[in-house]
Structure formats: structure tokens, C-alpha cells
Tab-separated table of C-alpha atoms in Angstrom:
chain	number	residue	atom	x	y	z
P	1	UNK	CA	1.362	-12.229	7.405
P	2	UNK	CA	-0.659	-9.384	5.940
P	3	UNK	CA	-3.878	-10.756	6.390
P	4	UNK	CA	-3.015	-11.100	10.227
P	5	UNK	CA	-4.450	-7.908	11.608
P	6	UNK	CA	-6.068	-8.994	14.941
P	7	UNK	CA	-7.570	-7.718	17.687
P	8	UNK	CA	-9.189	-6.004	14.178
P	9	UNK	CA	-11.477	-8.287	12.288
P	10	UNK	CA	-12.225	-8.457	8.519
P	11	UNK	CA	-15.674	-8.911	7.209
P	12	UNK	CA	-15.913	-9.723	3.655
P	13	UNK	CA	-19.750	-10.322	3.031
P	14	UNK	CA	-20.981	-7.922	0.478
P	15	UNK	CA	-23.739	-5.238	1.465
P	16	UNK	CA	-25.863	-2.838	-0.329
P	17	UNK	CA	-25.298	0.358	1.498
P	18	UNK	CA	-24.012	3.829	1.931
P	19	UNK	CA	-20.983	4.812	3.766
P	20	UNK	CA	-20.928	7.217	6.744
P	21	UNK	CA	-18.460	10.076	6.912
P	22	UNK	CA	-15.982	7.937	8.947
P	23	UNK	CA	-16.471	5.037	6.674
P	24	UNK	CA	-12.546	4.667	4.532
P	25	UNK	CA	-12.441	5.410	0.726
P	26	UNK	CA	-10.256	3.543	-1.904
P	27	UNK	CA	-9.519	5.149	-4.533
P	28	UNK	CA	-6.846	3.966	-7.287
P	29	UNK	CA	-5.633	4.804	-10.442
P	30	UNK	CA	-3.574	2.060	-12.053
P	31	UNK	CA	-1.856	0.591	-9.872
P	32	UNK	CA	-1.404	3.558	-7.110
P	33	UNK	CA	-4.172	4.520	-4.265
P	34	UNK	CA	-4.662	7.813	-2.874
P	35	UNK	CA	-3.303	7.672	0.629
P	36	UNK	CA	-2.496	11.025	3.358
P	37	UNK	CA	0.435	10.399	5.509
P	38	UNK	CA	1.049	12.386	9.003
P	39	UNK	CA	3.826	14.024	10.685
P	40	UNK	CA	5.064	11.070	11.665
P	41	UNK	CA	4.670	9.130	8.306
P	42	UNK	CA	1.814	6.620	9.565
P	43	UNK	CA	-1.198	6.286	7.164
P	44	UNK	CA	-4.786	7.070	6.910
P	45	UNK	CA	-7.039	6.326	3.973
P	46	UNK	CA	-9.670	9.102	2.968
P	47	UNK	CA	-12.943	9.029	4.325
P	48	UNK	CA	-16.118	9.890	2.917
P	49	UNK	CA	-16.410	12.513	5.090
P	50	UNK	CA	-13.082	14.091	2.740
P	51	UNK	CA	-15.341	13.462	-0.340
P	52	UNK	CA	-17.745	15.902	0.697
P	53	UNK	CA	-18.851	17.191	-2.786
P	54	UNK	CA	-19.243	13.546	-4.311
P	55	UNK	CA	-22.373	11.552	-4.913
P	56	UNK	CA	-23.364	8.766	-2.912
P	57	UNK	CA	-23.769	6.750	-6.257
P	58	UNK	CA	-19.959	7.038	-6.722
P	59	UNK	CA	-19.038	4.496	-3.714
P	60	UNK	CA	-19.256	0.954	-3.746
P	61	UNK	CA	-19.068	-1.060	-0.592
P	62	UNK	CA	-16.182	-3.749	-0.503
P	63	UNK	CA	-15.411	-4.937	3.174
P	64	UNK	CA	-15.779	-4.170	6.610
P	65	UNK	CA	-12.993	-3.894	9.218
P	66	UNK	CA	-14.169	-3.729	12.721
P	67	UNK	CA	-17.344	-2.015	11.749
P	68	UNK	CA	-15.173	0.587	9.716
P	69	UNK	CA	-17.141	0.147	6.355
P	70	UNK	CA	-14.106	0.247	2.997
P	71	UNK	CA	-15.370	1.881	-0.630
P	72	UNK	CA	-14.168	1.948	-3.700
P	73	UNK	CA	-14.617	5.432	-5.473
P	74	UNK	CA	-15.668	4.238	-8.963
P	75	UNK	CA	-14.921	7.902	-10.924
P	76	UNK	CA	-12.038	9.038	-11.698
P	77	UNK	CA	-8.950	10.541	-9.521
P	78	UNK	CA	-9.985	13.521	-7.846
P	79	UNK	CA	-7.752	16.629	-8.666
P	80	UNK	CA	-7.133	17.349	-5.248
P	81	UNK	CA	-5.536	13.492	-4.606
P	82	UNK	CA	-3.399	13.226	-7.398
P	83	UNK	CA	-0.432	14.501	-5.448
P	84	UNK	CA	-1.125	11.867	-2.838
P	85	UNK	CA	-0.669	8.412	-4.120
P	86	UNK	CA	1.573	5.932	-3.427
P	87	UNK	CA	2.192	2.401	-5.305
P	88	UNK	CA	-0.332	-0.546	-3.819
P	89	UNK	CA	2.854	-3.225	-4.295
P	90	UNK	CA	5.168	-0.810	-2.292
P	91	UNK	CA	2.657	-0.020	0.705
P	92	UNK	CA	2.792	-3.475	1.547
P	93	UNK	CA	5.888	-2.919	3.866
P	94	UNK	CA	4.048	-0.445	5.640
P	95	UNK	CA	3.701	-0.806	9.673
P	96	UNK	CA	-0.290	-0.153	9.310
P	97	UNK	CA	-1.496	-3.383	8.463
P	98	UNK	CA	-5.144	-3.337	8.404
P	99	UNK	CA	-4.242	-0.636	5.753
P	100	UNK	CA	-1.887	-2.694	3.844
P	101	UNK	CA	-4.369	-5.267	4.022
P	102	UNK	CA	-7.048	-3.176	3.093
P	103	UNK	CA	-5.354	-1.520	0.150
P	104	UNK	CA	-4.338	-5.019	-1.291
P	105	UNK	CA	-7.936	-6.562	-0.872
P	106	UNK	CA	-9.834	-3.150	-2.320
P	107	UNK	CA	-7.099	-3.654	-5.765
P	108	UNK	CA	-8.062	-6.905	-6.106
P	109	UNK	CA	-12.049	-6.023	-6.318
P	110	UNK	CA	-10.912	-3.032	-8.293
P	111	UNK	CA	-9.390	-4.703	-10.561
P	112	UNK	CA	-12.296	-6.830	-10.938
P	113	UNK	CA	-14.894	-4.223	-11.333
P	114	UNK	CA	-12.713	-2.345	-13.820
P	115	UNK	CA	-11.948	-5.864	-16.265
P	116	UNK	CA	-14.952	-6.750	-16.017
P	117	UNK	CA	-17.314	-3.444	-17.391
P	118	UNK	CA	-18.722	-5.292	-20.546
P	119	UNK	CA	-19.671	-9.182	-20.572
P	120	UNK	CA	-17.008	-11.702	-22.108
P	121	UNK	CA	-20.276	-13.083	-23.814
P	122	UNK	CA	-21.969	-10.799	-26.300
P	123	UNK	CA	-20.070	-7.367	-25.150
P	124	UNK	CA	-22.765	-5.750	-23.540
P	125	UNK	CA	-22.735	-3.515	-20.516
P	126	UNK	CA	-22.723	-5.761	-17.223
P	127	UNK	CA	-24.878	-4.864	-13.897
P	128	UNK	CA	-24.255	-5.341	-10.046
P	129	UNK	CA	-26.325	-7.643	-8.472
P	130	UNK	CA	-28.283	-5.590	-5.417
P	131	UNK	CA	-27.570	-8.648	-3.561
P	132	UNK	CA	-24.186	-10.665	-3.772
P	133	UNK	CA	-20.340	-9.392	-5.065
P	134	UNK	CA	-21.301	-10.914	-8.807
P	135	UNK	CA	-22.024	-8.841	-12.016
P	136	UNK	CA	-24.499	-9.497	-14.349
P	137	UNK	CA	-25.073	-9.495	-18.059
P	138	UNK	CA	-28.940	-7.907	-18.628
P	139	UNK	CA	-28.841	-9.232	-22.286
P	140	UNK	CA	-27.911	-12.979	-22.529
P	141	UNK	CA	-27.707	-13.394	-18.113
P	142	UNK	CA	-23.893	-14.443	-17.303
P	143	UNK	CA	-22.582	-14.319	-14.149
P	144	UNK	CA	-19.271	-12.999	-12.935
P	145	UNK	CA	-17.481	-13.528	-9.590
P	146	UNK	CA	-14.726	-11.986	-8.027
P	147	UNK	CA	-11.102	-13.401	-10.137
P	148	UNK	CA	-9.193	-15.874	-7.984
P	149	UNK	CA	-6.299	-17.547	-9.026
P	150	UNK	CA	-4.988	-20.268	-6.641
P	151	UNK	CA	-0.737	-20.858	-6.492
P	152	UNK	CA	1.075	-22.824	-4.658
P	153	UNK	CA	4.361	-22.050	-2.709
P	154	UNK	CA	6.779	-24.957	-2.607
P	155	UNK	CA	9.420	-25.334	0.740
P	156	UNK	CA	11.784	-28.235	-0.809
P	157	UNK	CA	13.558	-29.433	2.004
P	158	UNK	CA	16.608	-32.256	1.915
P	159	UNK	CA	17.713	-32.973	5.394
P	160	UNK	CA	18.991	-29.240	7.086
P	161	UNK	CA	19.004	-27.699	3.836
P	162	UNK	CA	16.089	-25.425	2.431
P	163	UNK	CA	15.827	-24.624	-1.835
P	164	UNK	CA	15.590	-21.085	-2.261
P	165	UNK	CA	15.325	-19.296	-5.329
P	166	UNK	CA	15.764	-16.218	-7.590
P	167	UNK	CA	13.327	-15.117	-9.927
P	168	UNK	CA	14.786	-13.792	-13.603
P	169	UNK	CA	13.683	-10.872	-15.379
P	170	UNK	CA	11.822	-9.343	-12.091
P	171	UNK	CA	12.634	-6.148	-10.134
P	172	UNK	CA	11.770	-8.503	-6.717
P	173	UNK	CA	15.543	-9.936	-6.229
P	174	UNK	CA	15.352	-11.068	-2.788
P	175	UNK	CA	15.489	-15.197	-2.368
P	176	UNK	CA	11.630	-17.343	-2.716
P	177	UNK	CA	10.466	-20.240	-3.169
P	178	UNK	CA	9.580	-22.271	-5.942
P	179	UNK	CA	6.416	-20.955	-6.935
P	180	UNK	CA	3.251	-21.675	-9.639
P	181	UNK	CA	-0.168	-21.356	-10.332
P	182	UNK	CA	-2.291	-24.421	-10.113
P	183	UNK	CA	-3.571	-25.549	-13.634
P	184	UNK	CA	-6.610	-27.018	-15.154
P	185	UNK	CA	-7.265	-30.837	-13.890
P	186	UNK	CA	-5.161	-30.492	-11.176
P	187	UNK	CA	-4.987	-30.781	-7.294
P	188	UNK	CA	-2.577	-28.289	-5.597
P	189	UNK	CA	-0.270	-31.784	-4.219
P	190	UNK	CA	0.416	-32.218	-8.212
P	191	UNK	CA	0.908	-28.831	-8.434
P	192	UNK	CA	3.447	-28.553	-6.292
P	193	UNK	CA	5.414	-31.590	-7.817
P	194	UNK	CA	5.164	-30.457	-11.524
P	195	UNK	CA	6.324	-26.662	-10.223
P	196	UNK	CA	9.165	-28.073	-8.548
P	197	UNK	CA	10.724	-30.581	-11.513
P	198	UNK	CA	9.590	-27.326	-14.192
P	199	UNK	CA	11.697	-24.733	-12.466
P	200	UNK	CA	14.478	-26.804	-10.737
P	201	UNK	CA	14.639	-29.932	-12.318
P	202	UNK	CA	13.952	-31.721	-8.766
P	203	UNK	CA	11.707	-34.759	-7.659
P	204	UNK	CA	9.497	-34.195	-4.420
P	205	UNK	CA	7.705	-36.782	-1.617
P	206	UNK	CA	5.630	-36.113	1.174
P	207	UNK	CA	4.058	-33.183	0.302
P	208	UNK	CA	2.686	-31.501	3.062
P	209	UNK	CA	0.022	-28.445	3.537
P	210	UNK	CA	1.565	-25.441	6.055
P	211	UNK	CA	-0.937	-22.375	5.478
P	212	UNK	CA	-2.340	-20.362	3.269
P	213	UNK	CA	-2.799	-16.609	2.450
P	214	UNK	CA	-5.148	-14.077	0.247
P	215	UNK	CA	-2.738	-11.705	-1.717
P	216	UNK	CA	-5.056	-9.417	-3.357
P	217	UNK	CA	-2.341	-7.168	-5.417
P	218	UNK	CA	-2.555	-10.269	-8.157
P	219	UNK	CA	-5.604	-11.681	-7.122
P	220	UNK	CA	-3.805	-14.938	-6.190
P	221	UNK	CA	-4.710	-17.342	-3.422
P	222	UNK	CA	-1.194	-18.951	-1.900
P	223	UNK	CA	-1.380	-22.630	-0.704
P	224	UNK	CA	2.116	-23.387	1.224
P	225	UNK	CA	3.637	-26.624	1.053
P	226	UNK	CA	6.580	-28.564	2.293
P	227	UNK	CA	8.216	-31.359	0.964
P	228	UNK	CA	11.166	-33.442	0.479
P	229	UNK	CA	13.863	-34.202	-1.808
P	230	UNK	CA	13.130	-37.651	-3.682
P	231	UNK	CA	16.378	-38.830	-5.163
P	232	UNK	CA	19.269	-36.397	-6.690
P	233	UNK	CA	19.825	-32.988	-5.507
P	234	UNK	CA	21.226	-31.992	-8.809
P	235	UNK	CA	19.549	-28.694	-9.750
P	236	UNK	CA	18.730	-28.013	-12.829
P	237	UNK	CA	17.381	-24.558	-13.721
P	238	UNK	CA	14.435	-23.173	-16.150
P	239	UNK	CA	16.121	-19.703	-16.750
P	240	UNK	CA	12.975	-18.131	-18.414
P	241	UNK	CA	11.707	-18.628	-14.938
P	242	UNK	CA	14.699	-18.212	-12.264
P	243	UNK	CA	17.689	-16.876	-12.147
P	244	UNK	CA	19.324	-18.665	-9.618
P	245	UNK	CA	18.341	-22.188	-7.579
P	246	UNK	CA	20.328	-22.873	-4.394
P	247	UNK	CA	20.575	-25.324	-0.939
P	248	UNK	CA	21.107	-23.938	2.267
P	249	UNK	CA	21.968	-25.176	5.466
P	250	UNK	CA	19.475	-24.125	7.818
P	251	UNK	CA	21.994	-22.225	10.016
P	252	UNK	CA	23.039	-19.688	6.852
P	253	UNK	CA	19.406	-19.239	5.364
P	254	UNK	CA	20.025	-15.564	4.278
P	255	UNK	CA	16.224	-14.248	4.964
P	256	UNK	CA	14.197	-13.167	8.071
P	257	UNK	CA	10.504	-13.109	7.898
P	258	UNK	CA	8.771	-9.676	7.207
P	259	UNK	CA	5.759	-10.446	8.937
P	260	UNK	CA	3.898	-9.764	5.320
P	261	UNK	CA	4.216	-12.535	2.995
P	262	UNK	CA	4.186	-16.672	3.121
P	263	UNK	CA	7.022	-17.145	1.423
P	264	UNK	CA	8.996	-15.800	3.774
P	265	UNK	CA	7.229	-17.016	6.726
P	266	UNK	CA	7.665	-20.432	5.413
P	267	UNK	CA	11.210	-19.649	4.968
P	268	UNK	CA	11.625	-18.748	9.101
P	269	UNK	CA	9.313	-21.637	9.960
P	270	UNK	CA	12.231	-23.916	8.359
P	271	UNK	CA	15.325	-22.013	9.998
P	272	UNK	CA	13.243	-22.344	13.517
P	273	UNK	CA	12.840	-26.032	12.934
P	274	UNK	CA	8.751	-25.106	12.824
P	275	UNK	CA	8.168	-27.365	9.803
P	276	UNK	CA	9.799	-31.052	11.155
């Protein structure tokens, strides 16, 4: 998956410092990040070193990656980059992964930072803390931490047969999983059971955990789970959410795992017989 970027390790602690000229620069502008690409098409990020001319009050430290130090460039798109950005959702699929990884976990912070300028409070202008990743209202003293929004991703299994989905109205058109965000008052296990009877109509037993994974583009936390059919297999479909709902035999399961997302290594973990 795309956090999986050993013999490289990820540090996420926060630290008041400086980056060093070889220290790796993120620098975004919606939702696109400057990125140079070589003869050969493989990435590299900027480094600070590239930023020559900038202030050292324009970085802020995010993450470490096998003592690589990662900034975010908190002014505006440099002239010079503006020709070289690529889409954060689309980079994803790219064979560097500690990049991919990188990219997706700096947008999520960036996101942050940029939201979260003023306080939700009383409006006024909100401060870093020299010591932790929270900001700070001066004026009435809220705190705010990094957004996290946990969702579950729901294997429904009946026998050999897997339920994979479609979602409607999206650009993504390849087959999922029933998917959902957790709500208020709940645990993820009645997540996953009100998900699956919203979207498909479908009753669920022995829910099971499988893994987890940080996907930073939407700032989600994913919580995998298995479980089985309780009663009819009679689909039937919310179409506001999916477009289509169907079983599979394990054998014809139309989807190989791209070594970047859970759903589909949940979905090769079934047609392996991983998940019995």
C-alpha cells in the first residue's frame, strides 16, 4: 500500500527547525504540487537548496523520511514552478513511493494549515505552537489538531463470492468496496454494518478487522473489514451513492491489486484465499 515504503522509514513527530539544502520542498497550489521529472520520467521533489532566493521563514517542517527532512512552502507558487505541477490524486500511481507517500501526507497538513488560518471561534488570526503540530487562537486560546476523518472499508463476503461495487457520479469507475465514514456515537464494527444495509441493502455477521491505512489526499483514516452475508443476498442499491452492486465468484474477481490502496488489497487478499 502507499504507506509501505520500507527499507525507508517515516517519522511524523513535529520539529521546530530549518531545512538544509538537501532537505525536500512541498509546494502546492490547489490540488497540484510542483514536482521535476528526469529523462527517464522518475520523480524528484524540489529541495531547498532550488529555493535559493527564499526566506527561511517561508518553510514549515512536516515529516521526516530517513533523515530527509519534508517542508511545506507556505507562499505562493513560485513563477519558475508553475510549468511543473502535476495533480496530487494522479501521482499516486507513480513507481516512487516514498514520493507518492510524501506528496499525499504533505496535502493533507496543507490542507490543514490553509483551512485553518483564522479560529472557528471568534475569527481571529491563529498561531503555531513552537512545540507540537496544533494551532492556536492568541485571543480566546482554542486548539486545533491536524483533520482526521476515520472510514471504514467493507469486504462482504458470502461463501466464494466477494461484493464489489461502483461508485455513481465519480470520475473513479474501477470496482470498490462498500465504503463510509464512521459517524458520531459510533464504533467502526457498527459502522461497517449500517454502510453495508445504506448502500446495498445487505445484512452483515462476523465482522472482522484486516488493516488499516493513512490516505492523506482526503485526510481519511481507512479501517478494513471483512464480513459475511447474514441472510438474503438480494441487493438492493442506494443510487445517489453507487452505480452498480455485484457478487463475484472468487475465480472471476475482475481487479488486481495496485500495490497503492486498501481497497484493492483487500480485494486480492479475498481472490488469494488471504482473508478465510
Amino acid at each position: 500500500m502507499i504507506q509501505d515504503i520500507a527499507p525507508l522509514a517515516f517519522h511524523n513527530q513535529y520539529r521546530k527547525r530549518l531545512p538544509g539544502p538537501n532537505d525536500r520542498v512541498l509546494i502546492y497550489q490547489g490540488e497540484s504540487v510542483a514536482v521535476f521529472r528526469g529523462g527517464n520520467g522518475e520523480l524528484r521533489l524540489p529541495s531547498r537548496g532550488d529555493l535559493g532566493n527564499a526566506a527561511d521563514e517561508d518553510f514549515r517542517y512536516l515529516f521526516d523520511i530517513s533523515g530527509i527532512g519534508y517542508f511545506l512552502y507556505l507562499e505562493k507558487m513560485p513563477r519558475a514552478y508553475r510549468n511543473s505541477v502535476e495533480s496530487v490524486r494522479k501521482l499516486r500511481q507513480e513507481k516512487n513511493k516514498d514520493i507518492c507517500y510524501a506528496v499525499a501526507t504533505g496535502f493533507q497538513l496543507y490542507v490543514w494549515y490553509r483551512d485553518n488560518r483564522y479560529c472557528g471561534r471568534c475569527g481571529k488570526r491563529t498561531e503555531h505552537s513552537p512545540d507540537i503540530r496544533m494551532l492556536k487562537c492568541p485571543h480566546c486560546g482554542n486548539e486545533i489538531y491536524p483533520k482526521i476523518a476515520p472510514a471504514v472499508i467493507v469486504g462482504v463476503r458470502d461463501g466464494n463470492r466477494l461484493l464489489l461495487t461502483r461508485y455513481a457520479g465519480r470520475a473513479y469507475k474501477r470496482y470498490a468496496l462498500v465504503a463510509g465514514f464512521n459517524e458520531i456515537g459510533e464504533t467502526p464494527e457498527e459502522t461497517v454494518q449500517r454502510e453495508v444495509m445504506e448502500e446495498v441493502g445487505l445484512k452483515v455477521r462476523n465482522i472482522r478487522y484486516y488493516k488499516s491505512q493513512p490516505w492523506g489526499v482526503d485526510s481519511d483514516l481507512l479501517l478494513g473489514y471483512f464480513c459475511d452475508l447474514d441472510g438474503s443476498d438480494q441487493i438492493r442499491l442506494d443510487h445517489d451513492e453507487l452505480e452498480t452492486g455485484e457478487w463475484f465468484e472468487r475465480e472471476d474477481i475482475p481487479v488486481e491489486d495496485d500495490g497503492i490502496s486498501l481497497t484493492r488489497a483487500m480485494i486480492q487478499a479475498f481472490k488469494e484465499g488471504e482473508t478465510e
